[in-house]
Every structure is written in structure tokens, then in C-alpha cells.
PDB file of C-alpha atoms in Angstrom:
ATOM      1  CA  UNK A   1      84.736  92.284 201.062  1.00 72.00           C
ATOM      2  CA  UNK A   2      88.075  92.781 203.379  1.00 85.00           C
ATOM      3  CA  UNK A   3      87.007  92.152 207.028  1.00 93.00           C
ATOM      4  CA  UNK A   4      88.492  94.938 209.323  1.00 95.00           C
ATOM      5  CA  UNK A   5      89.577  94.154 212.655  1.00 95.00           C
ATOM      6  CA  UNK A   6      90.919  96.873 215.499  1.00 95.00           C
ATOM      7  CA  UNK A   7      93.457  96.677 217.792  1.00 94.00           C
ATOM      8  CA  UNK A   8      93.217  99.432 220.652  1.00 94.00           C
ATOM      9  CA  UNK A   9      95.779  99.124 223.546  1.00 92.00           C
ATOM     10  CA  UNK A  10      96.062 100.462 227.123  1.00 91.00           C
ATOM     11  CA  UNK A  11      98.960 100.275 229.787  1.00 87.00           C
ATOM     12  CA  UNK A  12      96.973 100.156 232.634  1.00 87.00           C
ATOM     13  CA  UNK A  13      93.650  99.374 234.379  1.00 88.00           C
ATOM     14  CA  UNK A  14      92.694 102.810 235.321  1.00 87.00           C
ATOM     15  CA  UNK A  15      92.680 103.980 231.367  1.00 89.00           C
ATOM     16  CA  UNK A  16      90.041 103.169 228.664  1.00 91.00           C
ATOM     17  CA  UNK A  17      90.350 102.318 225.359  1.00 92.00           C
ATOM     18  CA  UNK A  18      87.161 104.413 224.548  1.00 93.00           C
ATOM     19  CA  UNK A  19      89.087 107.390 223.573  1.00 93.00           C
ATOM     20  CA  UNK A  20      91.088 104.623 220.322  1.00 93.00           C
ATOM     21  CA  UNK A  21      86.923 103.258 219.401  1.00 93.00           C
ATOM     22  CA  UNK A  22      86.234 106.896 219.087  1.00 93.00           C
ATOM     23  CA  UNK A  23      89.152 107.719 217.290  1.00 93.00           C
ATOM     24  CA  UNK A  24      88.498 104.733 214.953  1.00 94.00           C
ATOM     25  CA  UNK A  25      84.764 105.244 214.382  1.00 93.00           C
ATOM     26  CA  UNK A  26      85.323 108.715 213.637  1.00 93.00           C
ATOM     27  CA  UNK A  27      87.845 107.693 210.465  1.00 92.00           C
ATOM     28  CA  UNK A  28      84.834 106.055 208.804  1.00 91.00           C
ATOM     29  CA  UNK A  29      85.421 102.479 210.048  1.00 90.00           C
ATOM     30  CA  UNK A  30      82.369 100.329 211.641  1.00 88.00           C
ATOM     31  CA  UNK A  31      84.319  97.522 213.223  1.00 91.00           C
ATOM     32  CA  UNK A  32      81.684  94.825 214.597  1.00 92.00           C
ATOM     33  CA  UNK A  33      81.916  94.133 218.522  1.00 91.00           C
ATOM     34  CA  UNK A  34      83.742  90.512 217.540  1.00 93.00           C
ATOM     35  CA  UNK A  35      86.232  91.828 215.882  1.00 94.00           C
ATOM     36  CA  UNK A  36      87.580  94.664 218.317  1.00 94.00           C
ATOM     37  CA  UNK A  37      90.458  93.260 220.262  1.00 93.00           C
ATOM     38  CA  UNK A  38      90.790  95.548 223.661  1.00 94.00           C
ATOM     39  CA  UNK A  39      93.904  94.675 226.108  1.00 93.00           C
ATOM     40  CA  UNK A  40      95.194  96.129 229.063  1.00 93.00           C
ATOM     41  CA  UNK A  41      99.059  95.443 228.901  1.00 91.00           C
ATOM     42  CA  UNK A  42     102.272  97.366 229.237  1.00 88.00           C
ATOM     43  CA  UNK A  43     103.457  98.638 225.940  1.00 83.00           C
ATOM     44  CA  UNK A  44     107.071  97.552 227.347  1.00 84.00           C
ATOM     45  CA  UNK A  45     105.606  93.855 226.175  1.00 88.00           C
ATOM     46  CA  UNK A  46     106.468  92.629 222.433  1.00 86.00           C
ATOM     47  CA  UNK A  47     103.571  92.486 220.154  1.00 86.00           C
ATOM     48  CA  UNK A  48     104.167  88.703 219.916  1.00 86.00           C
ATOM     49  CA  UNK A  49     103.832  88.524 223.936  1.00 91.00           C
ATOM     50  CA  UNK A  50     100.831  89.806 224.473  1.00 92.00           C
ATOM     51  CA  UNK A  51      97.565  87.482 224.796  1.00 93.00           C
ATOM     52  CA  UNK A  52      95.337  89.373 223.405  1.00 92.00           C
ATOM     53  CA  UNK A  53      97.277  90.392 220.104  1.00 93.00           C
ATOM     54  CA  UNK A  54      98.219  86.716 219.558  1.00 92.00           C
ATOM     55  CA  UNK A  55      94.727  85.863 219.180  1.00 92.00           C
ATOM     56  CA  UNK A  56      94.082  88.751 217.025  1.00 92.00           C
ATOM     57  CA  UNK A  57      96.685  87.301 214.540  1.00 91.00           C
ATOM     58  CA  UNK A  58      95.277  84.142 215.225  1.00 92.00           C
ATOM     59  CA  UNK A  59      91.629  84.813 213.502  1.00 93.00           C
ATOM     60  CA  UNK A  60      92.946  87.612 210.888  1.00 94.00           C
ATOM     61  CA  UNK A  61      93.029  85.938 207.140  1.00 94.00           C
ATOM     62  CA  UNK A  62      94.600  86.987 203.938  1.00 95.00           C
ATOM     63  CA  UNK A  63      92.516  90.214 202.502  1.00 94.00           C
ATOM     64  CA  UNK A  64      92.089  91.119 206.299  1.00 94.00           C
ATOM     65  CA  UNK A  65      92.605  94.670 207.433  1.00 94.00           C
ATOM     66  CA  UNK A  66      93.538  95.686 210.896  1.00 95.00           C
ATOM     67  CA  UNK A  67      92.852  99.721 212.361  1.00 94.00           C
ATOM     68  CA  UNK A  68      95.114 100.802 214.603  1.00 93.00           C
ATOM     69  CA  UNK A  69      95.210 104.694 216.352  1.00 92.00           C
ATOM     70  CA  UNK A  70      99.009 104.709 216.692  1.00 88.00           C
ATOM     71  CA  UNK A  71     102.079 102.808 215.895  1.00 83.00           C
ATOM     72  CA  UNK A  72     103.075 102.328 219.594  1.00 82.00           C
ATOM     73  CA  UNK A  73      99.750  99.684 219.894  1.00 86.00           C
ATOM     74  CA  UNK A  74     101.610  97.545 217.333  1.00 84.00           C
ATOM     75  CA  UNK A  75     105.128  97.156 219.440  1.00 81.00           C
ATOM     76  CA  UNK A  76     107.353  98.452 221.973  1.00 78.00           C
ATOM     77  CA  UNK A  77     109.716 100.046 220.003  1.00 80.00           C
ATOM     78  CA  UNK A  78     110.449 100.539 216.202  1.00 78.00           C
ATOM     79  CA  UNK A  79     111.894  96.925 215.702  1.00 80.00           C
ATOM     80  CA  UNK A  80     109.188  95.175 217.545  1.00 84.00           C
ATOM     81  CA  UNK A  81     106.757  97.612 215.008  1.00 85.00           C
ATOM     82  CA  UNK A  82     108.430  97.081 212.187  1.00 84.00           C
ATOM     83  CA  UNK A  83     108.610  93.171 212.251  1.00 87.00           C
ATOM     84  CA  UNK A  84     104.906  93.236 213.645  1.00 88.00           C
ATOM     85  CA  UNK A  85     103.906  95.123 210.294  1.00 87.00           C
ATOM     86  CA  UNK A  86     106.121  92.387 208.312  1.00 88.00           C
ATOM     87  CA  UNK A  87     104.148  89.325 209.709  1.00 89.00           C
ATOM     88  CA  UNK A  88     101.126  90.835 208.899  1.00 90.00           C
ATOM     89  CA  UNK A  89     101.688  91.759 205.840  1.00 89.00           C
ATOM     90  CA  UNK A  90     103.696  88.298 204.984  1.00 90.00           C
ATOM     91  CA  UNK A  91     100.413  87.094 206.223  1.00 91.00           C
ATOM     92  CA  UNK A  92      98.198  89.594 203.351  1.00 93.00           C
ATOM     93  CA  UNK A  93      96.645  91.283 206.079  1.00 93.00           C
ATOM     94  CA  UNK A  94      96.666  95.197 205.701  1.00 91.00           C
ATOM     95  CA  UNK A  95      97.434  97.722 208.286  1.00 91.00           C
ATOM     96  CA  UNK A  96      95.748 101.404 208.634  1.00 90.00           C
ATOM     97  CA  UNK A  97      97.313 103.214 210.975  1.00 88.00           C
ATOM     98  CA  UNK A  98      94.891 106.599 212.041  1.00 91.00           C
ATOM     99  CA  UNK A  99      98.252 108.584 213.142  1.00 86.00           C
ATOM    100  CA  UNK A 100      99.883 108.633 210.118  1.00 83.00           C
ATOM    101  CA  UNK A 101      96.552 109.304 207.986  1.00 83.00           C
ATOM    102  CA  UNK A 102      95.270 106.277 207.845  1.00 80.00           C
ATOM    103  CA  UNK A 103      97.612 105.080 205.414  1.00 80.00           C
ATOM    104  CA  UNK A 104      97.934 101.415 205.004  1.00 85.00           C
ATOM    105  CA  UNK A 105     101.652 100.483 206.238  1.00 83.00           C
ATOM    106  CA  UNK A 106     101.714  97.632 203.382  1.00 79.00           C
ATOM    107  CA  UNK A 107     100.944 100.347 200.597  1.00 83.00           C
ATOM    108  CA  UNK A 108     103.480 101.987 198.518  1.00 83.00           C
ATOM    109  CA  UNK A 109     103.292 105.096 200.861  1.00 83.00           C
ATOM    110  CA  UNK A 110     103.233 102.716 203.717  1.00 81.00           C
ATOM    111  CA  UNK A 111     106.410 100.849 202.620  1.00 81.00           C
ATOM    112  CA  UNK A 112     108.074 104.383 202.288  1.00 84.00           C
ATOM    113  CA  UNK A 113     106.724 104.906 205.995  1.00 81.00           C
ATOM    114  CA  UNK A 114     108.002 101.056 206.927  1.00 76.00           C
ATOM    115  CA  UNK A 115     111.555 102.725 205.776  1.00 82.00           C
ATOM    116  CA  UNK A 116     112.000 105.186 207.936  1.00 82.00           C
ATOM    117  CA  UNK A 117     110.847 103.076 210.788  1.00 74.00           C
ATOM    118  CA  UNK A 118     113.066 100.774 209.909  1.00 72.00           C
ATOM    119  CA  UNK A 119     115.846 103.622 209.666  1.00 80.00           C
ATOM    120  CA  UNK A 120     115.112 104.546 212.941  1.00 76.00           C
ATOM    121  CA  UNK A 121     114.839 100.653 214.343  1.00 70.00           C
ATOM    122  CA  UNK A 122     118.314 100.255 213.200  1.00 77.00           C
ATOM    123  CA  UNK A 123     119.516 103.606 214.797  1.00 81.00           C
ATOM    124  CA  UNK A 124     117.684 102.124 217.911  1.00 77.00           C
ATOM    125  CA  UNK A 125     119.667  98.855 217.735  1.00 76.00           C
ATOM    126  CA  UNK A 126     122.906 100.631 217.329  1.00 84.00           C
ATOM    127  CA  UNK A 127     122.068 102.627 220.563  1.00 85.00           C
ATOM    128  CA  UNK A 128     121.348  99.517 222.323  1.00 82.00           C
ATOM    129  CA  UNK A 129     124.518  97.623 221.326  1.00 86.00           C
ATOM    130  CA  UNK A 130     126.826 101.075 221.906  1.00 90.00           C
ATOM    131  CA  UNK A 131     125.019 101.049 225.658  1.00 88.00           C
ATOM    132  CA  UNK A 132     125.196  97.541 226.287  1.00 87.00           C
ATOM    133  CA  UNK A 133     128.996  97.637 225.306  1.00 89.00           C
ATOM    134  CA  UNK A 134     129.825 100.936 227.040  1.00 90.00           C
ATOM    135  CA  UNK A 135     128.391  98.947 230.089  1.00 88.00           C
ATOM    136  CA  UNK A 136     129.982  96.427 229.803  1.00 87.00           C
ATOM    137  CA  UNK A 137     133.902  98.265 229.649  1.00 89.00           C
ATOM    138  CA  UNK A 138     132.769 100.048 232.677  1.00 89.00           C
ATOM    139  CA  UNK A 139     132.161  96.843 234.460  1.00 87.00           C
ATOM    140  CA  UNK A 140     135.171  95.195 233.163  1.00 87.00           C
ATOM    141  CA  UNK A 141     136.696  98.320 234.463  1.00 89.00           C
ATOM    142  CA  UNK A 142     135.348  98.049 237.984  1.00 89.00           C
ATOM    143  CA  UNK A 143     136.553  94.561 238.057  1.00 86.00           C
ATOM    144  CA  UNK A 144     133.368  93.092 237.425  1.00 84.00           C
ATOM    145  CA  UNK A 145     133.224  89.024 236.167  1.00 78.00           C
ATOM    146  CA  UNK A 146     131.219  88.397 233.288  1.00 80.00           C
ATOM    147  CA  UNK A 147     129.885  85.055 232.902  1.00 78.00           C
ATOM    148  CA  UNK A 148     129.334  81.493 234.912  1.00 79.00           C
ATOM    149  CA  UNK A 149     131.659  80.852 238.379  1.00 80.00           C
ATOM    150  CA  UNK A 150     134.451  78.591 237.656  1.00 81.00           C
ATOM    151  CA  UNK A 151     132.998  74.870 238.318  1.00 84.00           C
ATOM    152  CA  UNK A 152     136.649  74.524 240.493  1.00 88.00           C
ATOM    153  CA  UNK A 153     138.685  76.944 242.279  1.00 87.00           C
ATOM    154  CA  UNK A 154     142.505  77.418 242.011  1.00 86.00           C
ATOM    155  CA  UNK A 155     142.968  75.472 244.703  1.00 90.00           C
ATOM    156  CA  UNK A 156     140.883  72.423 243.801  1.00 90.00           C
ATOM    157  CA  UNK A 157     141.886  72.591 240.324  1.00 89.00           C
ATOM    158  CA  UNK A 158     145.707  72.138 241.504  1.00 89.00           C
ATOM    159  CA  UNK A 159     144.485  69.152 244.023  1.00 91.00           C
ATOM    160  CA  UNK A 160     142.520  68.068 240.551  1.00 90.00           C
ATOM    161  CA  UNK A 161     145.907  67.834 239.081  1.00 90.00           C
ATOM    162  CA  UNK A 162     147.711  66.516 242.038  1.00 91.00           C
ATOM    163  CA  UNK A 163     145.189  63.464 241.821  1.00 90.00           C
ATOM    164  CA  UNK A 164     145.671  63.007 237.748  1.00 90.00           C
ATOM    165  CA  UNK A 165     149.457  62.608 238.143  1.00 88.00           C
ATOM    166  CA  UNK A 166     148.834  60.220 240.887  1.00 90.00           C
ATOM    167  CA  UNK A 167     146.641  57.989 238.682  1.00 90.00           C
ATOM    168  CA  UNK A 168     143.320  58.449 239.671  1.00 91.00           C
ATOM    169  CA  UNK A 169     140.795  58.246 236.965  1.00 92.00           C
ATOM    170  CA  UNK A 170     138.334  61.329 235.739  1.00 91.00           C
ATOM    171  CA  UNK A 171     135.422  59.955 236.574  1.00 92.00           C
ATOM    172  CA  UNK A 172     136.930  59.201 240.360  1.00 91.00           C
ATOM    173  CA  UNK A 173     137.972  62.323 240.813  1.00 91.00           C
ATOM    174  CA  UNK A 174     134.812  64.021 239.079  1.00 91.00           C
ATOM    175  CA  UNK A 175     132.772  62.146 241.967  1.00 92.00           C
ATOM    176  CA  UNK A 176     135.020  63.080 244.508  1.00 91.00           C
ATOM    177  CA  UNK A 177     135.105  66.883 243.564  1.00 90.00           C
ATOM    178  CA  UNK A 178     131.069  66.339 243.080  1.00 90.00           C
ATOM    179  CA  UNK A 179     131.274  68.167 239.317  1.00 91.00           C
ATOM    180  CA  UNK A 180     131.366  66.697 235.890  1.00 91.00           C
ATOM    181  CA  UNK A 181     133.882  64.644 233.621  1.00 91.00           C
ATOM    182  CA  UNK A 182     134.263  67.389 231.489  1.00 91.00           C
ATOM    183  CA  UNK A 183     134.836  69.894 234.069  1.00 91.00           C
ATOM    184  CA  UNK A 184     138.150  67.437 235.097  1.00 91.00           C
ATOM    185  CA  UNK A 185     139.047  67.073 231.261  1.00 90.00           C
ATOM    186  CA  UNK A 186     139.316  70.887 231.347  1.00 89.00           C
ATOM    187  CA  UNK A 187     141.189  71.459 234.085  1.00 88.00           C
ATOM    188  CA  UNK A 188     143.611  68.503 232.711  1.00 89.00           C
ATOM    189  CA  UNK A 189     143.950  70.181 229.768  1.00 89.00           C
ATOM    190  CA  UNK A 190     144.426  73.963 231.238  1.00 86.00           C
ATOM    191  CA  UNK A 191     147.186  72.273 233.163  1.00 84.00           C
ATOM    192  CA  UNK A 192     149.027  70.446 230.122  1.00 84.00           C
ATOM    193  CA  UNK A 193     148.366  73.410 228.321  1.00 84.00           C
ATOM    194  CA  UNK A 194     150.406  75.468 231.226  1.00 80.00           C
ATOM    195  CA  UNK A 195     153.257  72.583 231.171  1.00 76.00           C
ATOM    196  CA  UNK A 196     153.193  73.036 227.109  1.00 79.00           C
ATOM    197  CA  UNK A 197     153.698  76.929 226.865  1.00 76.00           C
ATOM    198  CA  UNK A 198     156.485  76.609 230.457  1.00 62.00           C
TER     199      UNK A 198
END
């Protein structure tokens, strides 16, 4: 006989998880007091992030089935749900969730439901990337620098330069400018590069 675990999630200390045992109980499953997991964490956390959840995945064994009142106690968002649902299932553990009927997510009609998440995971990445690039034009556009400082200025680059024609060697002039050998080799090449394309 499958052993059935529940996973009942609030966001903060002032709410109860009383209302998801309820909820759970009153579906028809008796879940023994060992194998309730109860955690107080921000649903802005992955699945795979929070303590409590970990150890849940921890103990659960093939054959295992794990209650849940909504999909939003499995992940943040429909990717982090989706590949939550994927481990466990890779793992032969089966998922009811009470919000969508009870059906098990790793069931035919629970694949078909894993679809449309997924669908809607993918629109969600889209979003993201079309945000995240938008963003990032606007910055541009602002004059905004993406990425590290340059390790030299202009200036000390061209003294860099200056003290490569004279002779010195990298490693010198890499402990004189206090940076790395590469970061001369770069600027020596930048500079025969410029020479090259003059």
C-alpha cells in the first residue's frame, strides 16, 4: 500500500496551514502526523529551496503519493511547478492535487494538465526574456554599462603601452599597474589590434 504524504504551505507566520489539513482530510485522505510536512516560507522561493520540501523529497519512495491543496504549494511559478511535478514523478512518486479534482498530475489526465502548465511556463519564460531584453535597450538607451569595469582606464592602458614599447616585461608592468598578466596581454593586444586595422 502507497504511503501518502502532504505538503501544505504558508507565506507567513501570522497564517495557518489548518485551513490545507482540512481541505485534505475532507478529500478522503488520513495522512499520519509524520508524514505531514507544514512550512512557513514565501511562495517567491523555488520548490528546491525550501527546507522543508527538500526533506519531504528526501523520505518520499517510489509508489509514494504526495496531497497537495493547490499547485502554487508545489513552486513559484509554472516552470518551478512543472519541473517540481517532473522530479517527482521521475522519482515514481504520484501527485494529487485537491484544486484540480484531485487528479494525479502523473496520470493520463494529469499529463494533459502538465501540458498546459507547461504551455503557460513557456509563455511565462517568453515574458521574462521579452522584459529582461526590453530592459535592457532602455538601459543601453540611457547610457547605461552592462557588465564588469574595465581592469585599466584609457589612460593607464596607453601608459600600459607606452611601457611595452619601452621593453618592460608583462609581468613588471602587471605589478606595477597592481592587475593581472592577462589584463596587460589584453591591452597589448587591443593596441596591436588598433595599429593592425590603422
Amino acid at each position: 500500500m502507497p504511503r501518502v504524504f502532504a505538503y501544505c504551505r504558508v507565506s507567513t507566520l501570522d497564517q495557518t496551514t489548518q485551513n490545507q489539513r482540512l481541505e485534505i482530510k475532507a478529500a478522503g485522505f488520513a495522512i499520519e502526523a509524520r508524514r505531514l510536512i507544514e512550512e512557513t516560507i514565501s511562495g517567491s522561493v523555488a520548490a528546491k529551496q525550501r527546507p522543508g520540501f527538500t526533506k519531504l523529497i528526501d523520505r518520499m519512495e517510489p509508489g509514494d503519493v504526495l496531497v497537495v491543496t493547490k499547485l502554487d504549494r508545489l513552486g513559484r511559478n509554472a516552470m518551478d511547478v512543472r519541473a517540481t511535478v517532473e522530479q517527482l514523478a521521475s522519482s515514481g512518486v504520484r501527485v494529487h492535487c485537491l484544486a484540480l479534482g484531485g487528479v494525479d498530475l502523473t496520470s493520463a489526465a494529469g499529463k494533459m494538465t502538465m501540458q498546459v502548465i507547461a504551455a503557460v511556463a513557456e509563455f511565462e519564460r517568453d515574458l521574462l526574456i521579452e522584459r529582461t531584453q526590453s530592459g535592457m535597450i532602455r538601459a543601453r538607451a540611457a547610457g547605461k554599462q552592462f557588465g564588469r569595469p574595465p581592469a585599466l582606464t584609457t589612460q593607464a592602458r596607453a601608459a600600459v603601452v607606452e611601457r611595452l614599447a619601452a621593453g618592460a616585461s608583462i609581468a613588471a608592468i602587471a605589478r606595477e599597474f597592481k592587475t593581472t598578466r592577462q589584463t596587460i596581454m589584453r591591452a597589448r593586444d587591443a593596441s596591436l589590434k588598433l595599429v593592425q586595422q590603422g
